Amino acid sequence: MKLTVREAAAVLDVAEAQIYRWVEHEDIPFVMIHQRPRFHRLELFEWAIDRELPIRGDLYEGDRDQPFTRALERGGPPVVIRDPSELAPEIPVDAEVIGAILLARAGALLVAHPALGVAIPRARSPIICPEVSATVMLRWCEPALAIGAASVGAMFLILAPTIK
């Protein structure tokens, strides 16, 4: 579903005029449909996270999916990682492969918040594991991992059976 300017302004808690300014300068991801800018909800969330902007609303429309809390419970308690090869120790899939993917593609899969030292998954980049239920995991990294220019001490991982 594509959001209108009014809906995007509500999600970002800014004036519609600010949305139009961002569109004019091509600072925000959008597509033109019948000469009107439209916004994809997930792209808007990722864009806002990259710029450390506050966001309102649910990531998914209609609350159709399982609650975040259930996915977080499946991820188990937070785990301290001392060696990057152990990023995904108790995942019911090949943890070594998941760790290698994270190390090789962390910048594409995660958005790092430099000031907080936290990395969160890009909404469109879950790790696809058909044999698991949707799972969210928290990993503490000691020592911190370098993701882009950020030093990350904690990261969230999303495992999902499909891209949805």
PDB file of C-alpha atoms in Angstrom:
ATOM      1  CA  MET A   1       0.000   0.000   0.000  1.00  0.00           C
ATOM      2  CA  LYS A   2       1.323   3.424  -0.934  1.00  0.00           C
ATOM      3  CA  LEU A   3       0.866   6.212   1.585  1.00  0.00           C
ATOM      4  CA  THR A   4      -0.348   9.686   0.676  1.00  0.00           C
ATOM      5  CA  VAL A   5       1.476  12.844   1.755  1.00  0.00           C
ATOM      6  CA  ARG A   6      -1.009  13.250   4.617  1.00  0.00           C
ATOM      7  CA  GLU A   7      -0.454   9.657   5.813  1.00  0.00           C
ATOM      8  CA  ALA A   8       3.341   9.975   5.528  1.00  0.00           C
ATOM      9  CA  ALA A   9       3.227  13.227   7.517  1.00  0.00           C
ATOM     10  CA  ALA A  10       1.206  11.464  10.229  1.00  0.00           C
ATOM     11  CA  VAL A  11       3.656   8.543  10.401  1.00  0.00           C
ATOM     12  CA  LEU A  12       6.645  10.923  10.678  1.00  0.00           C
ATOM     13  CA  ASP A  13       4.761  13.432  12.852  1.00  0.00           C
ATOM     14  CA  VAL A  14       5.717  16.366  10.619  1.00  0.00           C
ATOM     15  CA  ALA A  15       3.749  18.929   8.624  1.00  0.00           C
ATOM     16  CA  GLU A  16       2.649  18.011   5.112  1.00  0.00           C
ATOM     17  CA  ALA A  17       4.679  21.000   3.887  1.00  0.00           C
ATOM     18  CA  GLN A  18       7.831  19.313   5.220  1.00  0.00           C
ATOM     19  CA  ILE A  19       7.006  16.157   3.250  1.00  0.00           C
ATOM     20  CA  TYR A  20       6.601  18.241   0.084  1.00  0.00           C
ATOM     21  CA  ARG A  21       9.976  19.943   0.739  1.00  0.00           C
ATOM     22  CA  TRP A  22      11.667  16.547   1.105  1.00  0.00           C
ATOM     23  CA  VAL A  23       9.990  15.388  -2.121  1.00  0.00           C
ATOM     24  CA  GLU A  24      11.059  18.558  -3.953  1.00  0.00           C
ATOM     25  CA  HIS A  25      14.695  17.990  -2.910  1.00  0.00           C
ATOM     26  CA  GLU A  26      14.382  14.214  -3.447  1.00  0.00           C
ATOM     27  CA  ASP A  27      15.467  13.635   0.145  1.00  0.00           C
ATOM     28  CA  ILE A  28      12.737  11.076   0.862  1.00  0.00           C
ATOM     29  CA  PRO A  29      11.949   7.829  -1.000  1.00  0.00           C
ATOM     30  CA  PHE A  30       8.791   8.247  -3.074  1.00  0.00           C
ATOM     31  CA  VAL A  31       7.171   7.435  -6.395  1.00  0.00           C
ATOM     32  CA  MET A  32       4.963   9.705  -8.453  1.00  0.00           C
ATOM     33  CA  ILE A  33       1.535   8.286  -9.225  1.00  0.00           C
ATOM     34  CA  HIS A  34      -0.709  10.560 -11.308  1.00  0.00           C
ATOM     35  CA  GLN A  35       1.546  13.533 -10.434  1.00  0.00           C
ATOM     36  CA  ARG A  36       1.186  12.881  -6.705  1.00  0.00           C
ATOM     37  CA  PRO A  37       3.961  11.553  -4.471  1.00  0.00           C
ATOM     38  CA  ARG A  38       3.290   8.228  -2.796  1.00  0.00           C
ATOM     39  CA  PHE A  39       5.367   6.491  -0.152  1.00  0.00           C
ATOM     40  CA  HIS A  40       5.948   2.838   0.635  1.00  0.00           C
ATOM     41  CA  ARG A  41       5.508   2.303   4.380  1.00  0.00           C
ATOM     42  CA  LEU A  42       8.626   0.136   4.860  1.00  0.00           C
ATOM     43  CA  GLU A  43      10.871   2.439   2.809  1.00  0.00           C
ATOM     44  CA  LEU A  44       9.590   5.381   4.855  1.00  0.00           C
ATOM     45  CA  PHE A  45      10.376   3.603   8.133  1.00  0.00           C
ATOM     46  CA  GLU A  46      13.901   2.694   6.987  1.00  0.00           C
ATOM     47  CA  TRP A  47      14.499   6.244   5.739  1.00  0.00           C
ATOM     48  CA  ALA A  48      13.337   7.699   9.072  1.00  0.00           C
ATOM     49  CA  ILE A  49      15.497   5.277  11.063  1.00  0.00           C
ATOM     50  CA  ASP A  50      18.565   6.176   8.971  1.00  0.00           C
ATOM     51  CA  ARG A  51      17.973   9.850   9.831  1.00  0.00           C
ATOM     52  CA  GLU A  52      17.100   9.192  13.484  1.00  0.00           C
ATOM     53  CA  LEU A  53      13.632  10.693  13.042  1.00  0.00           C
ATOM     54  CA  PRO A  54      10.842   9.696  15.413  1.00  0.00           C
ATOM     55  CA  ILE A  55       8.149   7.555  13.815  1.00  0.00           C
ATOM     56  CA  ARG A  56       4.590   6.786  14.780  1.00  0.00           C
ATOM     57  CA  GLY A  57       2.350   3.920  13.833  1.00  0.00           C
ATOM     58  CA  ASP A  58       2.789   0.247  13.231  1.00  0.00           C
ATOM     59  CA  LEU A  59       5.307  -1.092  10.758  1.00  0.00           C
ATOM     60  CA  TYR A  60       2.660  -3.276   9.157  1.00  0.00           C
ATOM     61  CA  GLU A  61      -0.824  -2.174   8.205  1.00  0.00           C
ATOM     62  CA  GLY A  62      -3.835  -3.656   9.906  1.00  0.00           C
ATOM     63  CA  ASP A  63      -1.909  -5.557  12.605  1.00  0.00           C
ATOM     64  CA  ARG A  64      -2.399  -8.748  10.576  1.00  0.00           C
ATOM     65  CA  ASP A  65       0.835 -10.379  11.626  1.00  0.00           C
ATOM     66  CA  GLN A  66       1.802 -11.984  14.883  1.00  0.00           C
ATOM     67  CA  PRO A  67       2.694  -9.543  17.628  1.00  0.00           C
ATOM     68  CA  PHE A  68       6.311  -8.436  17.971  1.00  0.00           C
ATOM     69  CA  THR A  69       6.346  -9.677  21.580  1.00  0.00           C
ATOM     70  CA  ARG A  70       5.683 -13.269  20.473  1.00  0.00           C
ATOM     71  CA  ALA A  71       8.521 -13.118  17.929  1.00  0.00           C
ATOM     72  CA  LEU A  72      10.820 -11.695  20.618  1.00  0.00           C
ATOM     73  CA  GLU A  73       9.871 -14.495  23.057  1.00  0.00           C
ATOM     74  CA  ARG A  74      10.790 -17.067  20.383  1.00  0.00           C
ATOM     75  CA  GLY A  75      14.204 -15.398  20.093  1.00  0.00           C
ATOM     76  CA  GLY A  76      14.938 -16.302  23.710  1.00  0.00           C
ATOM     77  CA  PRO A  77      16.871 -14.276  26.265  1.00  0.00           C
ATOM     78  CA  PRO A  78      19.528 -11.783  25.119  1.00  0.00           C
ATOM     79  CA  VAL A  79      22.874 -13.457  24.399  1.00  0.00           C
ATOM     80  CA  VAL A  80      26.340 -11.937  24.798  1.00  0.00           C
ATOM     81  CA  ILE A  81      28.477 -12.571  21.724  1.00  0.00           C
ATOM     82  CA  ARG A  82      32.238 -12.467  22.227  1.00  0.00           C
ATOM     83  CA  ASP A  83      33.179 -13.871  18.816  1.00  0.00           C
ATOM     84  CA  PRO A  84      31.387 -12.701  15.639  1.00  0.00           C
ATOM     85  CA  SER A  85      31.251 -16.283  14.378  1.00  0.00           C
ATOM     86  CA  GLU A  86      28.776 -16.981  17.224  1.00  0.00           C
ATOM     87  CA  LEU A  87      26.208 -14.333  16.216  1.00  0.00           C
ATOM     88  CA  ALA A  88      23.438 -16.907  15.941  1.00  0.00           C
ATOM     89  CA  PRO A  89      24.350 -19.786  18.300  1.00  0.00           C
ATOM     90  CA  GLU A  90      21.022 -21.458  19.046  1.00  0.00           C
ATOM     91  CA  ILE A  91      19.098 -20.803  15.857  1.00  0.00           C
ATOM     92  CA  PRO A  92      17.525 -24.049  14.596  1.00  0.00           C
ATOM     93  CA  VAL A  93      19.289 -23.595  11.245  1.00  0.00           C
ATOM     94  CA  ASP A  94      22.960 -23.473  10.320  1.00  0.00           C
ATOM     95  CA  ALA A  95      24.190 -20.844  12.798  1.00  0.00           C
ATOM     96  CA  GLU A  96      27.605 -20.683  11.121  1.00  0.00           C
ATOM     97  CA  VAL A  97      25.994 -19.696   7.815  1.00  0.00           C
ATOM     98  CA  ILE A  98      23.807 -17.040   9.505  1.00  0.00           C
ATOM     99  CA  GLY A  99      26.878 -15.617  11.260  1.00  0.00           C
ATOM    100  CA  ALA A 100      28.797 -15.472   7.972  1.00  0.00           C
ATOM    101  CA  ILE A 101      25.876 -13.723   6.256  1.00  0.00           C
ATOM    102  CA  LEU A 102      25.697 -11.152   9.029  1.00  0.00           C
ATOM    103  CA  LEU A 103      29.408 -10.454   8.926  1.00  0.00           C
ATOM    104  CA  ALA A 104      29.471 -10.153   5.138  1.00  0.00           C
ATOM    105  CA  ARG A 105      26.266  -8.173   4.675  1.00  0.00           C
ATOM    106  CA  ALA A 106      25.698  -6.360   7.976  1.00  0.00           C
ATOM    107  CA  GLY A 107      25.530  -2.951   6.280  1.00  0.00           C
ATOM    108  CA  ALA A 108      22.822  -4.144   3.882  1.00  0.00           C
ATOM    109  CA  LEU A 109      20.832  -6.079   6.496  1.00  0.00           C
ATOM    110  CA  LEU A 110      21.108  -3.721   9.470  1.00  0.00           C
ATOM    111  CA  VAL A 111      20.749  -0.010  10.188  1.00  0.00           C
ATOM    112  CA  ALA A 112      23.311   1.052  12.782  1.00  0.00           C
ATOM    113  CA  HIS A 113      22.546   3.906  15.169  1.00  0.00           C
ATOM    114  CA  PRO A 114      26.016   5.349  15.911  1.00  0.00           C
ATOM    115  CA  ALA A 115      25.068   7.382  18.989  1.00  0.00           C
ATOM    116  CA  LEU A 116      23.363   4.452  20.724  1.00  0.00           C
ATOM    117  CA  GLY A 117      25.592   1.670  19.417  1.00  0.00           C
ATOM    118  CA  VAL A 118      22.571  -0.391  18.363  1.00  0.00           C
ATOM    119  CA  ALA A 119      21.856  -2.098  15.045  1.00  0.00           C
ATOM    120  CA  ILE A 120      18.334  -2.943  13.950  1.00  0.00           C
ATOM    121  CA  PRO A 121      17.283  -4.930  10.895  1.00  0.00           C
ATOM    122  CA  ARG A 122      16.150  -3.153   7.776  1.00  0.00           C
ATOM    123  CA  ALA A 123      12.463  -3.886   7.436  1.00  0.00           C
ATOM    124  CA  ARG A 124      12.939  -5.392   3.982  1.00  0.00           C
ATOM    125  CA  SER A 125      15.917  -7.509   4.960  1.00  0.00           C
ATOM    126  CA  PRO A 126      14.928 -10.322   7.290  1.00  0.00           C
ATOM    127  CA  ILE A 127      17.042 -13.447   7.255  1.00  0.00           C
ATOM    128  CA  ILE A 128      14.858 -15.962   5.437  1.00  0.00           C
ATOM    129  CA  CYS A 129      14.719 -19.378   7.112  1.00  0.00           C
ATOM    130  CA  PRO A 130      11.701 -21.356   5.850  1.00  0.00           C
ATOM    131  CA  GLU A 131      11.908 -23.835   8.728  1.00  0.00           C
ATOM    132  CA  VAL A 132      11.479 -21.263  11.570  1.00  0.00           C
ATOM    133  CA  SER A 133       8.606 -19.145  12.809  1.00  0.00           C
ATOM    134  CA  ALA A 134       9.073 -15.376  12.810  1.00  0.00           C
ATOM    135  CA  THR A 135      11.735 -14.725  15.452  1.00  0.00           C
ATOM    136  CA  VAL A 136      13.404 -11.589  16.815  1.00  0.00           C
ATOM    137  CA  MET A 137      16.692 -11.960  18.696  1.00  0.00           C
ATOM    138  CA  LEU A 138      18.762  -9.524  20.713  1.00  0.00           C
ATOM    139  CA  ARG A 139      22.533  -9.966  20.671  1.00  0.00           C
ATOM    140  CA  TRP A 140      25.006  -8.032  22.829  1.00  0.00           C
ATOM    141  CA  CYS A 141      28.425  -7.754  21.202  1.00  0.00           C
ATOM    142  CA  GLU A 142      31.565  -7.662  23.338  1.00  0.00           C
ATOM    143  CA  PRO A 143      33.748  -6.292  21.900  1.00  0.00           C
ATOM    144  CA  ALA A 144      31.576  -4.051  19.736  1.00  0.00           C
ATOM    145  CA  LEU A 145      31.209  -4.886  16.043  1.00  0.00           C
ATOM    146  CA  ALA A 146      31.924  -2.341  13.325  1.00  0.00           C
ATOM    147  CA  ILE A 147      28.954  -1.865  10.996  1.00  0.00           C
ATOM    148  CA  GLY A 148      29.798   0.841   8.517  1.00  0.00           C
ATOM    149  CA  ALA A 149      31.158   3.764  10.528  1.00  0.00           C
ATOM    150  CA  ALA A 150      29.247   2.740  13.670  1.00  0.00           C
ATOM    151  CA  SER A 151      30.499   0.695  16.572  1.00  0.00           C
ATOM    152  CA  VAL A 152      27.642  -1.600  17.613  1.00  0.00           C
ATOM    153  CA  GLY A 153      27.320  -3.147  21.048  1.00  0.00           C
ATOM    154  CA  ALA A 154      23.803  -4.550  20.550  1.00  0.00           C
ATOM    155  CA  MET A 155      21.877  -5.779  17.541  1.00  0.00           C
ATOM    156  CA  PHE A 156      18.459  -7.148  16.834  1.00  0.00           C
ATOM    157  CA  LEU A 157      18.088  -9.931  14.277  1.00  0.00           C
ATOM    158  CA  ILE A 158      14.921 -10.954  12.460  1.00  0.00           C
ATOM    159  CA  LEU A 159      14.448 -14.483  11.160  1.00  0.00           C
ATOM    160  CA  ALA A 160      11.365 -15.069   9.052  1.00  0.00           C
ATOM    161  CA  PRO A 161       9.980 -17.974   7.046  1.00  0.00           C
ATOM    162  CA  THR A 162       9.130 -15.611   4.146  1.00  0.00           C
ATOM    163  CA  ILE A 163       9.979 -12.070   3.047  1.00  0.00           C
ATOM    164  CA  LYS A 164       6.611 -10.910   4.439  1.00  0.00           C
TER     165      LYS A 164
END
